[in-house]
Amino acid sequence: MKSALITGVTGQDGSYLAELLLEKGYKVYGVRRRTSTPNYENVEHIKDQIEWISADLGDLASLIEAVRVSDPDEVYNLAAQSFVAASWPQPIATGQMTAMGVTNMLEAVRLVKPEARFYQASSSEMFGKVQAIPQVETTPFYPRSPYGVAKLYGHWITVNYRESFDMFACSGILFNHESPRRGLEFVTRKVTDGVAQIKLGLSKELRLGNLDAQRDWGFAGDYVKAMWLMLQQDTPDDYVISTGEMHTVEELVQIAFDHVGLNWRDYVVIDEKFVRPAEVDLLLGDCTKAKEQLGWELEVGFDQLVKNMVDADLKRHSLKPSAVPVY
Ligand code: GDP
């Protein structure tokens, strides 16, 4: 039986990856960080199948212990401060977790089990002010937020450990990937949750920032399969994972409102509060390398993804007794 250690396992990607690895017969160790109000919402259904280890990306000793206890064949480093907008008010915490945390994790693996295969969750945000369209693995990086800068450090330190210590370390440059488990602050989920609330009479408006931004949005459940595939190859490498399709935030909004029969212009309010100090105007990935070398394929398209997310939020709000409007 193979074993895997996952940081960030309670997040969107961690939960889909844990499901995938459990299905494949892995013993899954999940790192949990101590918080006063733990949140297991994404992994509630598989909580008992995960071996939990308390550790923190900022505490090398705890990571060394996590690797020692789990003795993993594969390590997936998904934990991060992952919300771009929060990285301006908290640039140092973002750097400590999203950048330096990667070195801590790599050091723990190097010291305890250097032959373990390592996956680093890199991000299309590293392309930022894009230097070419579409973006591929060799496109120069130009991050536009403290988050993007931190992820770029994590990317290069992973490449560096591969080249310095001959570790099997891969960096997955994943474009935006979403699902009903996406955090409520990200624009896709904010929109689908907002639409569900408006449809159910729980809210009257949806406040957003820049509707012109364009993203390459895929389904997180498809993307975790690429993570696993990267670690099954003969040699470690870096891969772009994307859909190759780009949509504006406005298109996202339109699909979501159309799905419940409402006109978005009646509800969306532009609020400067959600406009960023420096914007990433567009991201569009070309994942030919992943398709050809990993045999990775996309299953859920953008339209379907948005509709699934709206349906899931409608269901969630309908089931919650407190969410039923009182007339
Ligand atoms: P990101 O690509 O990792 O920053 O993912 P987000 O989902 O946070 O943002 C995607 C794009 O949506 C960015 O260009 C944002 O500026 C834009 N956007 C517009 N309005 C909002 C909003 O209210 N919240 C968020 N999170 N993003 C917004």
mmCIF file of C-alpha atoms and ligand atoms in Angstrom:
data_model
loop_
_atom_site.group_PDB
_atom_site.id
_atom_site.type_symbol
_atom_site.label_atom_id
_atom_site.label_comp_id
_atom_site.label_asym_id
_atom_site.label_seq_id
_atom_site.Cartn_x
_atom_site.Cartn_y
_atom_site.Cartn_z
ATOM 1 C CA MET A 1 0.000 0.000 0.000
ATOM 2 C CA LYS A 2 1.415 3.394 -1.014
ATOM 3 C CA SER A 3 1.247 6.263 1.425
ATOM 4 C CA ALA A 4 0.853 9.975 0.752
ATOM 5 C CA LEU A 5 1.239 13.034 2.931
ATOM 6 C CA ILE A 6 -0.926 16.022 2.014
ATOM 7 C CA THR A 7 -0.623 19.551 3.396
ATOM 8 C CA GLY A 8 -3.718 21.708 2.840
ATOM 9 C CA VAL A 9 -5.881 18.581 2.870
ATOM 10 C CA THR A 10 -8.937 20.379 4.280
ATOM 11 C CA GLY A 11 -8.933 22.838 1.373
ATOM 12 C CA GLN A 12 -10.641 22.412 -1.982
ATOM 13 C CA ASP A 13 -7.783 20.660 -3.802
ATOM 14 C CA GLY A 14 -6.668 18.672 -0.770
ATOM 15 C CA SER A 15 -10.116 17.174 -0.335
ATOM 16 C CA TYR A 16 -10.428 16.094 -3.987
ATOM 17 C CA LEU A 17 -6.881 14.730 -3.961
ATOM 18 C CA ALA A 18 -7.481 12.771 -0.751
ATOM 19 C CA GLU A 19 -10.614 11.240 -2.325
ATOM 20 C CA LEU A 20 -8.651 10.259 -5.422
ATOM 21 C CA LEU A 21 -5.782 8.699 -3.464
ATOM 22 C CA LEU A 22 -8.137 6.815 -1.124
ATOM 23 C CA GLU A 23 -9.927 5.408 -4.188
ATOM 24 C CA LYS A 24 -6.547 4.274 -5.492
ATOM 25 C CA GLY A 25 -5.865 2.441 -2.234
ATOM 26 C CA TYR A 26 -3.344 4.866 -0.698
ATOM 27 C CA LYS A 27 -2.928 5.387 2.988
ATOM 28 C CA VAL A 28 -3.535 9.127 3.245
ATOM 29 C CA TYR A 29 -1.940 11.269 5.940
ATOM 30 C CA GLY A 30 -3.388 14.758 6.254
ATOM 31 C CA VAL A 31 -1.578 17.612 7.910
ATOM 32 C CA ARG A 32 -3.835 19.746 10.050
ATOM 33 C CA ARG A 33 -2.853 23.085 11.483
ATOM 34 C CA ARG A 34 -4.157 23.896 14.935
ATOM 35 C CA THR A 35 -6.953 26.462 14.864
ATOM 36 C CA SER A 36 -9.460 27.295 17.584
ATOM 37 C CA THR A 37 -12.359 26.486 15.249
ATOM 38 C CA PRO A 38 -11.295 23.636 12.937
ATOM 39 C CA ASN A 39 -13.088 23.409 9.587
ATOM 40 C CA TYR A 40 -13.523 19.932 8.119
ATOM 41 C CA GLU A 41 -16.402 20.825 5.781
ATOM 42 C CA ASN A 42 -14.629 19.637 2.606
ATOM 43 C CA VAL A 43 -13.437 16.347 4.097
ATOM 44 C CA GLU A 44 -16.289 15.496 6.468
ATOM 45 C CA HIS A 45 -17.248 12.461 4.333
ATOM 46 C CA ILE A 46 -13.701 10.977 4.418
ATOM 47 C CA LYS A 47 -12.515 12.335 7.751
ATOM 48 C CA ASP A 48 -12.300 8.888 9.336
ATOM 49 C CA GLN A 49 -10.258 7.478 6.464
ATOM 50 C CA ILE A 50 -7.492 10.073 6.817
ATOM 51 C CA GLU A 51 -4.643 9.689 9.319
ATOM 52 C CA TRP A 52 -4.367 13.126 10.882
ATOM 53 C CA ILE A 53 -1.039 14.707 11.814
ATOM 54 C CA SER A 54 -0.761 18.066 13.555
ATOM 55 C CA ALA A 55 1.906 20.218 11.948
ATOM 56 C CA ASP A 56 2.479 23.733 10.631
ATOM 57 C CA LEU A 57 4.296 24.870 7.490
ATOM 58 C CA GLY A 58 6.048 27.478 9.602
ATOM 59 C CA ASP A 59 7.451 24.894 12.021
ATOM 60 C CA LEU A 60 10.141 22.712 10.471
ATOM 61 C CA ALA A 61 10.362 20.366 13.465
ATOM 62 C CA SER A 62 6.659 19.539 13.124
ATOM 63 C CA LEU A 63 7.077 18.822 9.403
ATOM 64 C CA ILE A 64 10.069 16.570 10.039
ATOM 65 C CA GLU A 65 7.932 14.651 12.497
ATOM 66 C CA ALA A 66 5.059 14.503 9.960
ATOM 67 C CA VAL A 67 7.337 12.955 7.340
ATOM 68 C CA ARG A 68 8.826 10.557 9.897
ATOM 69 C CA VAL A 69 5.407 9.346 11.094
ATOM 70 C CA SER A 70 3.854 9.017 7.630
ATOM 71 C CA ASP A 71 6.939 7.633 5.852
ATOM 72 C CA PRO A 72 5.346 8.776 2.564
ATOM 73 C CA ASP A 73 5.948 7.604 -0.983
ATOM 74 C CA GLU A 74 4.447 10.875 -2.180
ATOM 75 C CA VAL A 75 4.167 14.333 -0.619
ATOM 76 C CA TYR A 76 1.696 16.899 -1.930
ATOM 77 C CA ASN A 77 2.328 20.427 -0.689
ATOM 78 C CA LEU A 78 -0.998 22.199 -1.208
ATOM 79 C CA ALA A 79 -1.108 24.376 1.914
ATOM 80 C CA ALA A 80 -0.751 28.127 1.419
ATOM 81 C CA GLN A 81 -2.285 31.497 2.071
ATOM 82 C CA SER A 82 -4.024 31.110 -1.253
ATOM 83 C CA PHE A 83 -6.232 34.188 -1.679
ATOM 84 C CA VAL A 84 -4.577 36.836 -3.870
ATOM 85 C CA ALA A 85 -6.514 39.804 -2.446
ATOM 86 C CA ALA A 86 -5.491 38.926 1.143
ATOM 87 C CA SER A 87 -1.823 39.002 0.179
ATOM 88 C CA TRP A 88 -1.634 42.819 0.062
ATOM 89 C CA PRO A 89 -2.854 43.383 3.627
ATOM 90 C CA GLN A 90 -0.828 40.348 4.815
ATOM 91 C CA PRO A 91 2.278 40.203 2.615
ATOM 92 C CA ILE A 92 4.632 38.852 5.266
ATOM 93 C CA ALA A 93 2.365 36.058 6.495
ATOM 94 C CA THR A 94 1.733 35.169 2.846
ATOM 95 C CA GLY A 95 5.476 34.989 2.192
ATOM 96 C CA GLN A 96 6.126 32.938 5.293
ATOM 97 C CA MET A 97 3.538 30.316 4.427
ATOM 98 C CA THR A 98 3.308 30.378 0.637
ATOM 99 C CA ALA A 99 7.052 30.858 -0.032
ATOM 100 C CA MET A 100 9.143 29.819 2.975
ATOM 101 C CA GLY A 101 6.719 27.039 3.898
ATOM 102 C CA VAL A 102 7.756 25.260 0.691
ATOM 103 C CA THR A 103 11.400 25.258 1.756
ATOM 104 C CA ASN A 104 10.405 23.929 5.166
ATOM 105 C CA MET A 105 8.466 21.092 3.546
ATOM 106 C CA LEU A 106 11.266 20.317 1.091
ATOM 107 C CA GLU A 107 13.825 20.330 3.911
ATOM 108 C CA ALA A 108 11.712 17.925 5.961
ATOM 109 C CA VAL A 109 11.533 15.555 2.985
ATOM 110 C CA ARG A 110 15.238 15.949 2.175
ATOM 111 C CA LEU A 111 16.262 15.215 5.769
ATOM 112 C CA VAL A 112 13.900 12.324 6.504
ATOM 113 C CA LYS A 113 12.889 10.704 3.222
ATOM 114 C CA PRO A 114 14.701 12.200 0.215
ATOM 115 C CA GLU A 115 13.444 9.469 -2.110
ATOM 116 C CA ALA A 116 9.793 10.493 -1.578
ATOM 117 C CA ARG A 117 8.177 12.126 -4.603
ATOM 118 C CA PHE A 118 7.206 15.759 -4.041
ATOM 119 C CA TYR A 119 4.474 17.855 -5.647
ATOM 120 C CA GLN A 120 4.422 21.641 -5.272
ATOM 121 C CA ALA A 121 1.197 23.537 -5.961
ATOM 122 C CA SER A 122 2.423 26.365 -8.180
ATOM 123 C CA SER A 123 0.077 28.849 -9.753
ATOM 124 C CA SER A 124 -0.742 30.672 -12.976
ATOM 125 C CA GLU A 125 -0.610 33.852 -10.844
ATOM 126 C CA MET A 126 3.165 33.610 -11.390
ATOM 127 C CA PHE A 127 2.545 34.736 -14.997
ATOM 128 C CA GLY A 128 0.716 37.843 -13.698
ATOM 129 C CA LYS A 129 1.288 40.591 -16.248
ATOM 130 C CA VAL A 130 1.508 38.041 -19.009
ATOM 131 C CA GLN A 131 4.531 38.125 -21.278
ATOM 132 C CA ALA A 132 2.943 35.883 -23.941
ATOM 133 C CA ILE A 133 -0.512 34.510 -24.801
ATOM 134 C CA PRO A 134 -1.152 31.676 -24.172
ATOM 135 C CA GLN A 135 1.207 30.856 -21.298
ATOM 136 C CA VAL A 136 3.318 27.676 -21.368
ATOM 137 C CA GLU A 137 5.951 26.239 -19.001
ATOM 138 C CA THR A 138 8.691 28.402 -20.558
ATOM 139 C CA THR A 139 6.804 31.724 -20.572
ATOM 140 C CA PRO A 140 8.675 34.313 -18.440
ATOM 141 C CA PHE A 141 7.017 35.047 -15.089
ATOM 142 C CA TYR A 142 5.855 38.498 -13.947
ATOM 143 C CA PRO A 143 3.872 38.165 -10.689
ATOM 144 C CA ARG A 144 1.536 41.007 -9.747
ATOM 145 C CA SER A 145 0.756 40.382 -6.075
ATOM 146 C CA PRO A 146 2.614 39.344 -2.925
ATOM 147 C CA TYR A 147 0.868 36.001 -3.414
ATOM 148 C CA GLY A 148 2.228 35.638 -6.953
ATOM 149 C CA VAL A 149 5.720 36.606 -5.784
ATOM 150 C CA ALA A 150 5.560 34.040 -2.967
ATOM 151 C CA LYS A 151 4.344 31.285 -5.310
ATOM 152 C CA LEU A 152 7.201 32.088 -7.676
ATOM 153 C CA TYR A 153 9.682 31.499 -4.846
ATOM 154 C CA GLY A 154 7.965 28.173 -4.087
ATOM 155 C CA HIS A 155 8.209 27.195 -7.741
ATOM 156 C CA TRP A 156 11.914 27.946 -8.068
ATOM 157 C CA ILE A 157 12.896 26.386 -4.755
ATOM 158 C CA THR A 158 11.179 23.185 -5.904
ATOM 159 C CA VAL A 159 13.109 23.256 -9.188
ATOM 160 C CA ASN A 160 16.260 24.006 -7.212
ATOM 161 C CA TYR A 161 15.855 21.030 -4.854
ATOM 162 C CA ARG A 162 15.318 18.809 -7.879
ATOM 163 C CA GLU A 163 18.525 20.060 -9.460
ATOM 164 C CA SER A 164 20.605 20.377 -6.266
ATOM 165 C CA PHE A 165 19.656 17.190 -4.450
ATOM 166 C CA ASP A 166 18.320 15.052 -7.274
ATOM 167 C CA MET A 167 14.930 14.892 -5.575
ATOM 168 C CA PHE A 168 11.828 13.806 -7.496
ATOM 169 C CA ALA A 169 10.216 17.238 -7.161
ATOM 170 C CA CYS A 170 7.528 18.473 -9.557
ATOM 171 C CA SER A 171 5.847 21.841 -9.839
ATOM 172 C CA GLY A 172 2.318 21.954 -11.216
ATOM 173 C CA ILE A 173 1.503 25.364 -12.668
ATOM 174 C CA LEU A 174 -2.252 25.169 -12.238
ATOM 175 C CA PHE A 175 -4.542 27.774 -13.711
ATOM 176 C CA ASN A 176 -7.654 28.763 -11.729
ATOM 177 C CA HIS A 177 -9.631 25.698 -10.705
ATOM 178 C CA GLU A 178 -12.971 25.812 -8.972
ATOM 179 C CA SER A 179 -15.741 23.667 -7.508
ATOM 180 C CA PRO A 180 -18.564 23.799 -4.952
ATOM 181 C CA ARG A 181 -15.753 23.435 -2.369
ATOM 182 C CA ARG A 182 -13.973 26.636 -3.453
ATOM 183 C CA GLY A 183 -13.590 29.242 -0.706
ATOM 184 C CA LEU A 184 -16.424 31.793 -0.653
ATOM 185 C CA GLU A 185 -14.044 34.720 -1.208
ATOM 186 C CA PHE A 186 -12.962 33.588 -4.700
ATOM 187 C CA VAL A 187 -14.930 35.169 -7.514
ATOM 188 C CA THR A 188 -16.516 31.986 -8.913
ATOM 189 C CA ARG A 189 -17.876 30.839 -5.581
ATOM 190 C CA LYS A 190 -18.768 34.362 -4.501
ATOM 191 C CA VAL A 191 -20.892 34.637 -7.648
ATOM 192 C CA THR A 192 -22.547 31.201 -7.439
ATOM 193 C CA ASP A 193 -23.248 31.598 -3.722
ATOM 194 C CA GLY A 194 -24.534 35.134 -4.296
ATOM 195 C CA VAL A 195 -26.825 33.988 -7.116
ATOM 196 C CA ALA A 196 -28.212 31.179 -4.951
ATOM 197 C CA GLN A 197 -28.899 33.595 -2.096
ATOM 198 C CA ILE A 198 -30.614 36.104 -4.383
ATOM 199 C CA LYS A 199 -32.715 33.376 -6.000
ATOM 200 C CA LEU A 200 -33.846 32.146 -2.577
ATOM 201 C CA GLY A 201 -34.662 35.648 -1.341
ATOM 202 C CA LEU A 202 -31.809 35.700 1.170
ATOM 203 C CA SER A 203 -29.955 38.565 -0.451
ATOM 204 C CA LYS A 204 -30.750 41.475 -2.761
ATOM 205 C CA GLU A 205 -27.468 42.290 -4.476
ATOM 206 C CA LEU A 206 -24.008 41.011 -5.335
ATOM 207 C CA ARG A 207 -21.052 43.378 -4.926
ATOM 208 C CA LEU A 208 -18.069 42.718 -7.211
ATOM 209 C CA GLY A 209 -14.894 44.390 -8.486
ATOM 210 C CA ASN A 210 -13.391 44.182 -11.971
ATOM 211 C CA LEU A 211 -15.765 42.362 -14.354
ATOM 212 C CA ASP A 212 -13.333 42.606 -17.284
ATOM 213 C CA ALA A 213 -10.666 40.300 -15.834
ATOM 214 C CA GLN A 214 -10.275 37.109 -17.859
ATOM 215 C CA ARG A 215 -9.367 33.715 -16.473
ATOM 216 C CA ASP A 216 -8.838 30.154 -17.615
ATOM 217 C CA TRP A 217 -11.179 28.357 -15.192
ATOM 218 C CA GLY A 218 -11.312 24.564 -14.842
ATOM 219 C CA PHE A 219 -12.794 22.014 -12.430
ATOM 220 C CA ALA A 220 -10.627 21.215 -9.383
ATOM 221 C CA GLY A 221 -11.613 17.526 -9.471
ATOM 222 C CA ASP A 222 -9.982 17.230 -12.907
ATOM 223 C CA TYR A 223 -6.867 19.116 -11.801
ATOM 224 C CA VAL A 224 -5.943 16.885 -8.853
ATOM 225 C CA LYS A 225 -5.664 13.977 -11.301
ATOM 226 C CA ALA A 226 -2.859 15.891 -13.019
ATOM 227 C CA MET A 227 -1.043 16.261 -9.670
ATOM 228 C CA TRP A 228 -1.084 12.509 -9.187
ATOM 229 C CA LEU A 229 -0.040 11.812 -12.780
ATOM 230 C CA MET A 230 3.001 14.092 -12.417
ATOM 231 C CA LEU A 231 4.316 11.908 -9.591
ATOM 232 C CA GLN A 232 3.818 8.663 -11.562
ATOM 233 C CA GLN A 233 6.247 9.590 -14.367
ATOM 234 C CA ASP A 234 9.796 8.287 -14.834
ATOM 235 C CA THR A 235 11.331 11.731 -14.399
ATOM 236 C CA PRO A 236 10.222 14.808 -12.436
ATOM 237 C CA ASP A 237 9.182 17.879 -14.410
ATOM 238 C CA ASP A 238 6.963 20.979 -14.385
ATOM 239 C CA TYR A 239 3.616 21.187 -16.141
ATOM 240 C CA VAL A 240 0.985 23.789 -16.991
ATOM 241 C CA ILE A 241 -2.539 22.539 -16.233
ATOM 242 C CA SER A 242 -5.346 24.566 -17.811
ATOM 243 C CA THR A 243 -8.389 24.396 -20.060
ATOM 244 C CA GLY A 244 -7.053 26.558 -22.894
ATOM 245 C CA GLU A 245 -10.277 28.616 -22.740
ATOM 246 C CA MET A 246 -10.641 32.101 -21.349
ATOM 247 C CA HIS A 247 -13.757 33.834 -19.993
ATOM 248 C CA THR A 248 -14.421 37.219 -18.404
ATOM 249 C CA VAL A 249 -15.805 37.631 -14.895
ATOM 250 C CA GLU A 250 -18.844 39.162 -16.628
ATOM 251 C CA GLU A 251 -19.426 35.953 -18.609
ATOM 252 C CA LEU A 252 -19.207 33.957 -15.388
ATOM 253 C CA VAL A 253 -21.782 36.263 -13.794
ATOM 254 C CA GLN A 254 -24.073 36.000 -16.807
ATOM 255 C CA ILE A 255 -24.017 32.188 -16.943
ATOM 256 C CA ALA A 256 -24.701 31.937 -13.197
ATOM 257 C CA PHE A 257 -27.664 34.368 -13.197
ATOM 258 C CA ASP A 258 -29.080 32.954 -16.472
ATOM 259 C CA HIS A 259 -29.064 29.506 -14.889
ATOM 260 C CA VAL A 260 -31.660 30.618 -12.318
ATOM 261 C CA GLY A 261 -33.593 32.797 -14.760
ATOM 262 C CA LEU A 262 -32.442 36.202 -13.458
ATOM 263 C CA ASN A 263 -30.865 39.202 -15.221
ATOM 264 C CA TRP A 264 -27.478 39.922 -13.610
ATOM 265 C CA ARG A 265 -27.726 43.656 -14.377
ATOM 266 C CA ASP A 266 -30.572 43.919 -11.855
ATOM 267 C CA TYR A 267 -28.399 42.645 -8.987
ATOM 268 C CA VAL A 268 -24.673 43.217 -9.547
ATOM 269 C CA VAL A 269 -23.179 46.340 -7.961
ATOM 270 C CA ILE A 270 -19.598 47.394 -8.701
ATOM 271 C CA ASP A 271 -17.753 48.095 -5.466
ATOM 272 C CA GLU A 272 -14.265 49.650 -5.571
ATOM 273 C CA LYS A 273 -13.429 47.709 -2.415
ATOM 274 C CA PHE A 274 -13.020 44.579 -4.547
ATOM 275 C CA VAL A 275 -10.756 46.200 -7.161
ATOM 276 C CA ARG A 276 -7.120 45.156 -6.611
ATOM 277 C CA PRO A 277 -4.038 47.418 -6.299
ATOM 278 C CA ALA A 278 -2.494 45.576 -9.277
ATOM 279 C CA GLU A 279 -4.623 43.374 -11.497
ATOM 280 C CA VAL A 280 -3.857 40.275 -13.510
ATOM 281 C CA ASP A 281 -5.883 41.155 -16.606
ATOM 282 C CA LEU A 282 -5.867 37.773 -18.265
ATOM 283 C CA LEU A 283 -4.599 34.230 -17.877
ATOM 284 C CA LEU A 284 -4.766 31.586 -20.587
ATOM 285 C CA GLY A 285 -2.824 28.341 -20.367
ATOM 286 C CA ASP A 286 -1.613 25.958 -23.038
ATOM 287 C CA CYS A 287 -1.323 22.506 -21.450
ATOM 288 C CA THR A 288 -0.175 20.586 -24.536
ATOM 289 C CA LYS A 289 2.810 19.199 -22.599
ATOM 290 C CA ALA A 290 0.566 17.742 -19.858
ATOM 291 C CA LYS A 291 -1.830 16.273 -22.414
ATOM 292 C CA GLU A 292 0.950 14.655 -24.405
ATOM 293 C CA GLN A 293 3.265 13.516 -21.613
ATOM 294 C CA LEU A 294 0.813 12.774 -18.800
ATOM 295 C CA GLY A 295 -2.180 11.803 -20.914
ATOM 296 C CA TRP A 296 -4.186 14.230 -18.764
ATOM 297 C CA GLU A 297 -7.672 15.138 -19.924
ATOM 298 C CA LEU A 298 -10.285 17.623 -18.895
ATOM 299 C CA GLU A 299 -13.782 16.362 -18.159
ATOM 300 C CA VAL A 300 -15.853 19.332 -16.964
ATOM 301 C CA GLY A 301 -16.216 22.455 -19.151
ATOM 302 C CA PHE A 302 -16.717 26.028 -17.916
ATOM 303 C CA ASP A 303 -20.460 26.285 -18.510
ATOM 304 C CA GLN A 304 -21.158 23.020 -16.709
ATOM 305 C CA LEU A 305 -18.815 23.934 -13.867
ATOM 306 C CA VAL A 306 -20.618 27.220 -13.156
ATOM 307 C CA LYS A 307 -24.049 25.573 -13.300
ATOM 308 C CA ASN A 308 -22.944 22.759 -10.981
ATOM 309 C CA MET A 309 -21.645 25.324 -8.509
ATOM 310 C CA VAL A 310 -24.893 27.329 -8.585
ATOM 311 C CA ASP A 311 -26.910 24.127 -8.072
ATOM 312 C CA ALA A 312 -24.720 23.091 -5.143
ATOM 313 C CA ASP A 313 -25.117 26.498 -3.484
ATOM 314 C CA LEU A 314 -28.882 26.465 -4.048
ATOM 315 C CA LYS A 315 -29.049 23.074 -2.384
ATOM 316 C CA ARG A 316 -26.821 24.119 0.508
ATOM 317 C CA HIS A 317 -28.871 27.239 1.274
ATOM 318 C CA SER A 318 -32.156 25.372 0.877
ATOM 319 C CA LEU A 319 -31.077 22.678 3.332
ATOM 320 C CA LYS A 320 -29.924 25.068 6.026
ATOM 321 C CA PRO A 321 -32.983 25.836 8.190
ATOM 322 C CA SER A 322 -31.530 29.219 9.172
ATOM 323 C CA ALA A 323 -31.330 30.128 5.504
ATOM 324 C CA VAL A 324 -35.082 29.760 4.881
ATOM 325 C CA PRO A 325 -36.558 33.225 4.456
ATOM 326 C CA VAL A 326 -39.271 34.139 6.986
ATOM 327 C CA TYR A 327 -42.306 35.896 5.493
HETATM 328 P P1 GDP B 1 -7.305 34.763 -8.619
HETATM 329 O O1 GDP B 1 -7.205 34.669 -10.094
HETATM 330 O O2 GDP B 1 -6.512 33.722 -7.895
HETATM 331 O O3 GDP B 1 -7.056 36.125 -8.090
HETATM 332 O O4 GDP B 1 -8.838 34.342 -8.279
HETATM 333 P P2 GDP B 1 -10.110 35.179 -7.784
HETATM 334 O O5 GDP B 1 -11.280 34.285 -7.965
HETATM 335 O O6 GDP B 1 -9.897 35.732 -6.418
HETATM 336 O O7 GDP B 1 -10.187 36.421 -8.789
HETATM 337 C C1 GDP B 1 -10.319 36.244 -10.188
HETATM 338 C C2 GDP B 1 -10.533 37.581 -10.869
HETATM 339 O O8 GDP B 1 -11.839 38.071 -10.520
HETATM 340 C C3 GDP B 1 -9.542 38.694 -10.468
HETATM 341 O O9 GDP B 1 -9.112 39.343 -11.635
HETATM 342 C C4 GDP B 1 -10.387 39.626 -9.622
HETATM 343 O O10 GDP B 1 -9.965 41.008 -9.691
HETATM 344 C C5 GDP B 1 -11.752 39.466 -10.266
HETATM 345 N N1 GDP B 1 -12.844 39.878 -9.382
HETATM 346 C C6 GDP B 1 -13.804 40.802 -9.660
HETATM 347 N N2 GDP B 1 -14.608 40.975 -8.607
HETATM 348 C C7 GDP B 1 -14.170 40.162 -7.618
HETATM 349 C C8 GDP B 1 -14.600 39.907 -6.287
HETATM 350 O O11 GDP B 1 -15.557 40.484 -5.778
HETATM 351 N N3 GDP B 1 -13.888 38.971 -5.572
HETATM 352 C C9 GDP B 1 -12.820 38.309 -6.115
HETATM 353 N N4 GDP B 1 -12.184 37.395 -5.389
HETATM 354 N N5 GDP B 1 -12.370 38.550 -7.380
HETATM 355 C C10 GDP B 1 -13.045 39.462 -8.108
#
